[in-house]
Coordinates of C-alpha atoms and ligand atoms in Angstrom, one line a residue:
X1 CA -25.1 43.0 -18.7
X2 CA -27.2 40.0 -18.3
X3 CA -25.0 37.9 -20.3
X4 CA -21.9 39.1 -18.5
X5 CA -23.7 38.0 -15.3
X6 CA -24.4 34.5 -16.7
X7 CA -21.1 34.3 -18.1
X8 CA -19.3 35.1 -14.6
X9 CA -21.7 32.6 -13.0
X10 CA -21.1 29.9 -15.6
X11 CA -17.3 30.4 -15.1
X12 CA -17.6 30.4 -11.3
X13 CA -19.9 27.1 -11.5
X14 CA -17.2 25.5 -13.7
X15 CA -14.5 26.9 -11.6
X16 CA -12.5 28.1 -14.6
X17 CA -11.4 31.7 -14.3
X18 CA -10.9 33.8 -17.7
X19 CA -7.4 33.0 -19.1
X20 CA -7.0 29.5 -17.6
X21 CA -6.4 26.9 -20.1
X22 CA -8.9 24.2 -21.0
X23 CA -8.0 21.2 -19.0
X24 CA -7.7 18.9 -22.1
X25 CA -4.5 21.0 -23.3
X26 CA -3.2 20.9 -19.7
X27 CA -3.5 17.3 -19.3
X28 CA -2.2 16.6 -22.7
X29 CA 1.0 18.7 -21.4
X30 CA 1.2 16.7 -18.1
X31 CA 1.2 13.2 -20.0
X32 CA 3.7 14.6 -22.5
X33 CA 6.2 15.7 -19.7
X34 CA 5.7 12.7 -17.7
X35 CA 6.7 10.5 -20.6
X36 CA 9.4 12.5 -22.1
X37 CA 11.2 14.0 -19.1
X38 CA 9.5 12.3 -15.8
X39 CA 12.0 11.6 -12.9
X40 CA 10.0 9.3 -11.0
X41 CA 11.7 5.9 -12.4
X42 CA 15.1 7.5 -11.8
X43 CA 14.3 8.3 -8.1
X44 CA 12.6 4.9 -7.7
X45 CA 15.9 3.3 -8.9
X46 CA 17.7 5.1 -6.0
X47 CA 15.1 4.4 -3.3
X48 CA 14.9 0.6 -4.1
X49 CA 18.5 -0.2 -5.1
X50 CA 20.3 2.1 -2.9
X51 CA 18.2 2.2 0.2
X52 CA 16.1 -1.1 -0.2
X53 CA 13.5 -2.6 2.2
X54 CA 12.8 0.0 4.8
X55 CA 10.5 -1.0 7.4
X56 CA 9.5 1.6 10.1
X57 CA 12.2 2.0 12.7
X58 CA 14.8 0.7 10.5
X59 CA 18.2 2.6 9.5
X60 CA 16.9 2.2 6.0
X61 CA 13.6 3.9 6.9
X62 CA 15.6 6.8 8.3
X63 CA 17.7 7.0 5.0
X64 CA 14.6 7.1 3.0
X65 CA 13.4 10.0 5.0
X66 CA 16.3 12.1 4.4
X67 CA 16.7 11.2 0.9
X68 CA 13.3 11.8 -0.3
X69 CA 13.3 15.3 1.6
X70 CA 16.4 15.9 -0.3
X71 CA 14.7 15.1 -3.6
X72 CA 11.7 17.5 -2.7
X73 CA 14.1 20.1 -1.7
X74 CA 15.5 20.2 -5.5
X75 CA 12.0 21.1 -6.8
X76 CA 11.7 24.6 -5.8
X77 CA 8.4 24.0 -3.7
X78 CA 7.2 26.5 -1.2
X79 CA 7.9 24.3 1.8
X80 CA 9.4 21.0 2.7
X81 CA 9.3 19.6 6.1
X82 CA 9.3 16.5 8.4
X83 CA 6.5 15.6 10.3
X84 CA 7.5 13.6 13.6
X85 CA 5.6 10.3 14.3
X86 CA 6.6 7.8 16.8
X87 CA 6.5 4.2 15.1
X88 CA 7.0 0.6 16.1
X89 CA 10.3 -1.1 15.6
X90 CA 9.9 -4.8 14.6
X91 CA 13.0 -6.7 13.3
X92 CA 13.2 -10.0 11.7
X93 CA 16.3 -10.9 12.9
X94 CA 18.0 -13.9 11.3
X95 CA 16.7 -15.6 8.1
X96 CA 13.8 -18.2 9.1
X97 CA 14.4 -21.8 9.0
X98 CA 11.6 -24.4 8.5
X99 CA 11.5 -28.2 7.4
X100 CA 9.0 -30.9 7.3
X101 CA 9.9 -33.8 9.3
X102 CA 8.5 -37.4 7.8
X103 CA 10.9 -40.3 8.2
X104 CA 8.5 -42.6 6.5
X105 CA 7.4 -40.3 3.7
X106 CA 10.5 -38.4 2.5
X107 CA 12.7 -37.9 5.5
X108 CA 13.4 -34.3 5.9
X109 CA 12.6 -31.3 3.6
X110 CA 13.5 -27.7 4.0
X111 CA 10.7 -25.2 3.0
X112 CA 10.6 -21.5 2.6
X113 CA 8.9 -19.4 5.1
X114 CA 9.2 -15.9 6.6
X115 CA 7.9 -14.2 9.7
X116 CA 4.6 -12.4 9.5
X117 CA 4.9 -8.8 10.7
X118 CA 4.7 -8.1 14.4
X119 CA 4.8 -11.9 15.3
X120 CA 6.9 -13.1 18.1
X121 CA 9.7 -15.3 17.7
X122 CA 10.1 -19.1 18.4
X123 CA 13.0 -19.1 20.8
X124 CA 16.4 -20.6 20.2
X125 CA 15.1 -24.1 19.7
X126 CA 12.5 -23.5 17.4
X127 CA 9.1 -25.1 17.5
X128 CA 8.7 -28.7 16.3
X129 CA 4.9 -30.3 16.2
X130 CA 2.5 -32.0 14.1
X131 CA 0.5 -29.9 11.8
X132 CA -3.1 -29.6 11.4
X133 CA -4.4 -28.1 8.1
X134 CA -7.4 -26.1 7.5
X135 CA -9.1 -24.0 5.0
X136 CA -11.0 -21.5 7.2
X137 CA -12.1 -20.5 10.7
X138 CA -15.1 -22.5 10.6
X139 CA -12.9 -25.6 10.1
X140 CA -10.8 -24.5 12.8
X141 CA -13.8 -24.2 15.4
X142 CA -15.2 -27.6 14.3
X143 CA -11.8 -29.3 15.0
X144 CA -12.1 -27.6 18.4
X145 CA -9.1 -28.2 21.4
X146 CA -9.4 -31.9 20.8
X147 CA -8.1 -31.5 17.2
X148 CA -5.8 -28.6 17.7
X149 CA -4.1 -28.5 21.1
X150 CA -0.4 -28.7 20.8
X151 CA -0.3 -28.6 17.2
X152 CA 0.8 -26.1 14.5
X153 CA -2.3 -24.9 12.5
X154 CA -1.5 -24.7 8.7
X155 CA -4.1 -22.0 6.9
X156 CA -4.1 -23.5 3.3
X157 CA -6.4 -21.3 1.8
X158 CA -5.3 -20.1 -1.8
X159 CA -6.3 -16.7 -3.0
X160 CA -9.3 -17.1 -5.3
X161 CA -8.3 -16.7 -9.0
X162 CA -11.5 -15.9 -10.3
X163 CA -11.6 -12.3 -9.4
X164 CA -10.7 -10.1 -12.2
X165 CA -9.3 -7.4 -9.7
X166 CA -7.0 -9.4 -7.4
X167 CA -7.5 -6.9 -4.6
X168 CA -10.9 -8.6 -4.0
X169 CA -9.3 -12.1 -3.7
X170 CA -6.5 -10.5 -1.3
X171 CA -9.4 -8.8 0.6
X172 CA -11.4 -12.1 1.3
X173 CA -8.1 -13.9 2.2
X174 CA -6.1 -11.5 4.6
X175 CA -8.4 -12.2 7.5
X176 CA -6.3 -15.4 8.1
X177 CA -3.0 -13.6 8.0
X178 CA -4.3 -10.9 10.5
X179 CA -6.2 -12.9 12.9
X180 CA -5.2 -16.5 12.2
X181 CA -2.6 -16.9 14.9
X182 CA -4.8 -15.9 17.7
X183 CA -7.8 -17.9 16.5
X184 CA -5.7 -21.0 16.4
X185 CA -4.3 -20.3 19.9
X186 CA -7.8 -20.0 21.3
X187 CA -7.9 -23.9 20.9
X188 CA -4.3 -24.5 22.1
X189 CA -2.3 -24.3 19.0
X190 CA 1.5 -23.8 19.5
X191 CA 2.3 -22.2 16.0
X192 CA 0.5 -20.8 12.8
X193 CA 1.6 -21.2 9.2
X194 CA -0.2 -19.2 6.4
X195 CA -0.2 -20.2 2.8
X196 CA 1.2 -17.1 1.2
X197 CA -1.4 -14.4 -0.1
X198 CA -0.1 -14.5 -3.8
X199 CA -1.6 -15.7 -6.8
X200 CA 1.7 -16.8 -8.2
X201 CA 3.2 -20.6 -7.8
X202 CA 6.7 -19.9 -6.7
X203 CA 9.1 -20.2 -3.7
X204 CA 8.8 -16.8 -2.2
X205 CA 7.1 -16.4 1.1
X206 CA 5.0 -13.3 1.4
X207 CA 5.1 -11.3 4.8
X208 CA 2.4 -8.8 5.8
X209 CA 1.2 -7.5 9.2
X210 CA -0.5 -9.7 11.7
X211 CA -1.9 -9.1 15.1
X212 CA -2.5 -10.7 18.5
X213 CA -5.8 -10.8 20.3
X214 CA -6.1 -8.2 23.1
X215 CA -7.6 -11.1 25.3
X216 CA -4.4 -11.7 27.4
X217 CA -5.8 -15.4 28.2
X218 CA -4.9 -16.2 24.6
X219 CA -1.4 -17.3 24.1
X220 CA 0.9 -15.6 21.7
X221 CA 2.1 -18.0 19.1
X222 CA 4.6 -17.5 16.3
X223 CA 3.2 -16.9 12.9
X224 CA 4.8 -17.5 9.5
X225 CA 4.0 -17.5 5.7
X226 CA 5.2 -20.4 3.7
X227 CA 5.6 -20.2 -0.1
X228 CA 2.6 -21.5 -2.3
X229 CA 4.8 -24.3 -3.7
X230 CA 5.7 -25.4 -0.2
X231 CA 2.3 -25.1 0.9
X232 CA 1.2 -27.5 -1.8
X233 CA 4.1 -29.9 -0.8
X234 CA 3.2 -29.5 2.9
X235 CA -0.3 -30.4 2.0
X236 CA 0.3 -33.3 -0.1
X237 CA 2.8 -34.6 2.6
X238 CA 0.0 -34.4 5.2
X239 CA -2.3 -36.6 3.1
X240 CA 0.6 -39.3 3.0
X241 CA 1.6 -38.8 6.3
X242 CA -0.9 -37.2 8.8
X243 CA 1.6 -37.6 11.7
X244 CA 4.6 -35.5 10.2
X245 CA 6.3 -32.9 12.3
X246 CA 7.0 -29.5 11.0
X247 CA 9.9 -27.5 12.5
X248 CA 10.5 -23.8 12.3
X249 CA 12.7 -21.2 13.9
X250 CA 12.4 -17.4 13.7
X251 CA 14.1 -14.9 16.1
X252 CA 11.9 -11.9 15.1
X253 CA 11.2 -9.3 18.0
X254 CA 9.7 -6.1 19.0
X255 CA 12.0 -3.4 19.9
X256 CA 11.1 -0.2 21.7
X257 CA 9.4 2.5 19.5
X258 CA 11.3 5.0 17.4
X259 CA 11.0 8.5 16.3
X260 CA 10.4 8.7 12.5
X261 CA 8.9 11.2 10.2
X262 CA 6.2 11.7 7.4
X263 CA 8.0 13.5 4.7
X264 CA 6.0 16.5 3.3
X265 CA 6.3 19.1 0.5
X266 CA 3.7 21.6 -0.9
X267 CA 3.2 24.2 -3.6
X268 CA 1.1 26.9 -1.9
X269 CA -2.5 27.8 -3.7
X270 CA -2.7 31.3 -5.3
X271 CA -6.4 31.6 -4.4
X272 CA -7.3 29.2 -1.6
X273 CA -3.8 28.5 0.1
X274 CA -5.8 27.1 3.2
X275 CA -7.6 24.5 1.2
X276 CA -5.4 21.5 0.6
X277 CA -5.3 18.5 -2.0
X278 CA -3.0 15.8 -0.7
X279 CA -1.3 13.2 -3.0
X280 CA 0.7 10.5 -1.3
X281 CA 2.0 6.9 -0.8
X282 CA 3.8 5.3 2.0
X283 CA 7.6 5.4 2.3
X284 CA 8.2 2.3 4.5
X285 CA 8.4 -1.0 2.8
X286 CA 8.8 -4.5 4.1
X287 CA 12.4 -5.7 4.7
X288 CA 12.3 -8.9 2.4
X289 CA 12.1 -7.0 -1.0
X290 CA 13.2 -3.4 -2.2
X291 CA 9.7 -2.2 -1.9
X292 CA 9.7 -1.0 -5.5
X293 CA 5.9 -1.5 -6.3
X294 CA 4.9 -1.3 -2.6
X295 CA 5.1 1.5 -2.3
X296 CA 8.3 3.2 -3.6
X297 CA 6.1 3.6 -6.8
X298 CA 3.4 5.4 -5.1
X299 CA 5.8 7.9 -3.3
X300 CA 7.9 8.6 -6.3
X301 CA 4.5 9.3 -8.5
X302 CA 3.4 11.7 -5.7
X303 CA 6.8 13.7 -5.8
X304 CA 6.5 13.6 -9.5
X305 CA 3.1 15.2 -9.3
X306 CA 4.6 18.3 -7.7
X307 CA 7.4 18.1 -10.1
X308 CA 4.9 18.2 -13.1
X309 CA 3.5 21.1 -11.6
X310 CA 6.7 23.0 -11.4
X311 CA 8.1 22.0 -14.6
X312 CA 4.8 23.1 -16.4
X313 CA 4.6 26.3 -14.5
X314 CA 1.0 25.3 -13.4
X315 CA 0.0 27.6 -10.5
X316 CA -2.5 25.7 -8.5
X317 CA -5.5 27.6 -6.9
X318 CA -5.5 25.4 -4.1
X319 CA -2.5 24.1 -2.0
X320 CA -1.0 20.8 -3.3
X321 CA 0.6 18.8 -0.8
X322 CA 2.8 15.8 -1.3
X323 CA 2.8 13.5 1.8
X324 CA 5.0 10.4 2.0
X325 CA 3.7 8.6 4.9
X326 CA 5.6 6.5 7.5
X327 CA 4.6 3.1 8.8
X328 CA 1.6 1.9 6.7
X329 CA 2.8 -1.6 6.7
X330 CA 2.6 -2.3 10.4
X331 CA 0.9 0.3 12.4
X332 CA -0.3 3.1 9.8
X333 CA 1.0 5.7 12.4
X334 CA 2.1 8.1 9.9
X335 CA -1.5 8.3 8.3
X336 CA -3.0 8.7 12.0
X337 CA -0.6 11.3 13.0
X338 CA -1.1 13.2 9.7
X339 CA -4.7 13.4 10.1
X340 CA -4.6 14.2 13.9
X341 CA -2.3 17.3 13.2
X342 CA -4.5 18.4 10.2
X343 CA -7.3 18.4 12.8
X344 CA -5.6 20.1 15.4
X345 CA -4.6 22.9 13.0
X346 CA -8.1 23.1 11.8
X347 CA -6.7 22.5 8.2
X348 CA -9.2 21.9 5.3
X349 CA -8.5 19.2 2.9
X350 CA -10.5 19.2 0.0
X351 CA -9.2 15.7 -1.4
X352 CA -6.6 13.3 -0.9
X353 CA -5.4 10.8 -3.6
X354 CA -3.1 7.9 -2.8
X355 CA -1.1 5.3 -4.9
X356 CA -0.7 2.3 -3.2
X357 CA -1.5 -0.5 -5.4
X358 CA 1.8 -0.9 -7.5
X359 CA 3.4 1.0 -10.1
X360 CA 1.4 -0.6 -13.0
X361 CA -0.5 0.7 -16.1
X362 CA -3.2 2.9 -14.4
X363 CA -6.6 1.7 -15.3
X364 CA -8.7 4.3 -13.2
X365 CA -9.5 5.7 -9.7
X366 CA -11.8 4.7 -6.9
X367 CA -13.5 7.5 -5.1
X368 CA -14.5 7.2 -1.5
X369 CA -17.4 9.5 -0.9
X370 CA -21.1 10.0 -1.4
X371 CA -22.6 9.3 -4.9
X372 CA -23.0 12.9 -6.1
X373 CA -19.2 13.4 -5.5
X374 CA -18.3 10.0 -7.1
X375 CA -20.7 11.2 -10.2
X376 CA -18.8 14.6 -10.4
X377 CA -15.5 12.9 -10.6
X378 CA -17.0 10.1 -13.2
X379 CA -17.9 13.0 -15.4
X380 CA -14.0 13.9 -15.5
X381 CA -13.6 10.7 -17.1
X382 CA -13.8 12.1 -20.5
X383 CA -10.6 13.9 -19.9
X384 CA -8.7 10.5 -19.3
X385 CA -10.2 8.4 -22.3
X386 CA -7.3 9.5 -24.6
X387 CA -4.7 7.9 -22.1
X388 CA -6.6 4.6 -22.0
X389 CA -8.1 5.3 -18.4
X390 CA -11.6 4.1 -18.3
X391 CA -12.7 3.1 -15.0
X392 CA -13.8 5.7 -12.2
X393 CA -15.8 4.0 -9.5
X394 CA -16.9 4.4 -5.9
X395 CA -14.5 2.7 -3.8
X396 CA -11.6 2.5 -1.3
X397 CA -9.0 5.6 -1.2
X398 CA -6.0 4.2 0.6
X399 CA -5.0 3.2 4.2
X400 CA -3.0 6.3 4.7
X401 CA -5.3 8.9 3.5
X402 CA -8.5 6.7 5.2
X403 CA -8.0 8.7 8.6
X404 CA -8.7 12.2 6.7
X405 CA -12.4 10.8 6.3
X406 CA -13.5 12.0 9.7
X407 CA -12.7 15.8 8.5
X408 CA -14.8 15.3 5.4
X409 CA -12.0 14.9 2.7
X410 CA -12.9 13.2 -0.5
X411 CA -10.4 10.2 -0.7
X412 CA -9.1 9.0 -4.1
X413 CA -7.1 5.9 -5.0
X414 CA -5.2 5.4 -8.2
X415 CA -6.2 1.7 -9.5
X416 CA -3.4 0.5 -11.6
X417 CA -3.9 -3.0 -13.3
X418 CA -3.8 -5.5 -10.4
X419 CA -2.8 -8.8 -12.3
X420 CA 0.8 -9.2 -11.1
X421 CA 0.6 -6.8 -8.0
X422 CA 0.3 -10.0 -5.5
X423 CA 2.9 -11.9 -7.3
X424 CA 5.4 -9.6 -5.5
X425 CA 3.4 -8.0 -2.8
X426 CA 5.5 -8.1 0.7
X427 CA 7.9 -10.6 -1.0
X428 CA 11.5 -10.8 -2.1
X429 CA 10.1 -10.4 -5.6
X430 CA 9.1 -6.9 -5.1
X431 CA 12.0 -5.4 -6.8
X432 CA 12.8 -2.4 -9.1
X433 CA 13.2 -4.8 -12.1
X434 CA 9.4 -5.4 -12.0
X435 CA 8.7 -1.9 -12.5
X436 CA 8.2 -0.5 -16.1
X437 CA 9.2 3.2 -16.6
X438 CA 6.3 4.0 -18.8
X439 CA 3.8 2.4 -16.7
X440 CA 5.2 4.3 -13.6
X441 CA 5.0 7.6 -15.4
X442 CA 1.4 7.2 -16.9
X443 CA 0.2 6.6 -13.2
X444 CA 2.2 9.9 -11.9
X445 CA 0.4 11.7 -15.0
X446 CA -3.0 10.4 -14.2
X447 CA -2.6 11.4 -10.5
X448 CA -1.4 14.8 -11.6
X449 CA -4.2 15.3 -14.0
X450 CA -6.8 14.4 -11.4
X451 CA -5.2 16.9 -8.9
X452 CA -5.4 19.4 -11.8
X453 CA -9.1 18.6 -12.4
X454 CA -9.8 18.9 -8.8
X455 CA -8.0 22.3 -8.3
X456 CA -10.0 23.7 -11.5
X457 CA -13.3 22.4 -10.8
X458 CA -13.3 21.9 -6.8
X459 CA -15.3 19.1 -5.2
X460 CA -19.1 19.9 -5.0
X461 CA -20.4 19.2 -1.8
Ligands
ZN501 ZN1 1.3 -0.8 0.4

């Protein structure tokens, strides 16, 4: 009798009911099925090559919504639906044009730029002005209006190559992209050019969202990124000819908001249907590439998680929900709307896992919660050892799922190898040919395994 009670207790503490298979066997089956019969790569081929770049509000984003719902519909899930979300609609317009004008040094030289997301355009005639190069906000402040008024500010700050995890380098440089235009405009700048946030030396300019200060006394000025190679050209030209002029023309603009959707599918839990585990990525992608890594990969992996559960006939105790969020890149309104609806409906979200760091070889997970929860997830590390996934750390979960933090959800980010991510990120180089089938599927298998472990053991808090 006594041992029976202890046994029962032990099972309930471990969260394993009698008859359930040991995690090692199920995880092995998940990896085997993903590597042999996974569909994420095939789906990504369609999303990237047939639909392509799909910024929120664009016709391509609408196509991606319809198509990914159709894919979810083929999996035999318990429900698939679209969640309405109103999104901003910014368009790039014609391809941007830029040149350095230096009659004494080398005449005119065309350079590669692209508008930063949500920037205003330059008007028909473009902007032509002298350039002042700075490496940080402090330098900008020191130059003040006397050094900046009437000029284009050129933020030439290379990403720090010393970080092993490139997201740290991105994290310390992205403030210039986000706030650089308004900071420069405070001192009377007429334009802003940013060295692309990339660790590669090539001709691709990398876009990304920026914002203008809410202070209406600060002029909105057009903001663009220049390729890293052309940033070097501009910088050395300025050393030879500090009086050179820079000309650029962009006709990007903000159109009225548009109705779009988060795409959602779920398998209902057998024991705790009201407790939800989310897996997701963001369906929108910048218009200058095909968004294969950012974040087509994460979306297709998330669909793959549900597909693997269905193929292997794993009936989860909790509800497993795949969410393809809209508008992460220039507003994150999909993530905000999802959390708002979850809150209104009093939904309990046990955990949310996001894949939004590229479709590269998975190295680990970052867990955004208290240390006891981080340690619980770290203890599952042993199940991932055979699959060469070794790093489970406290850290950021993901932008789209971050809004679930206030309802107490444990947030987890898939952490793939990051060495090449920023070579492609937000640029014309983010294309399907950069994604490897096995690496993509290993990520999907890692996510499905993590979902399975959460489903079996729960989150202790
Ligand atoms: Zn992304």
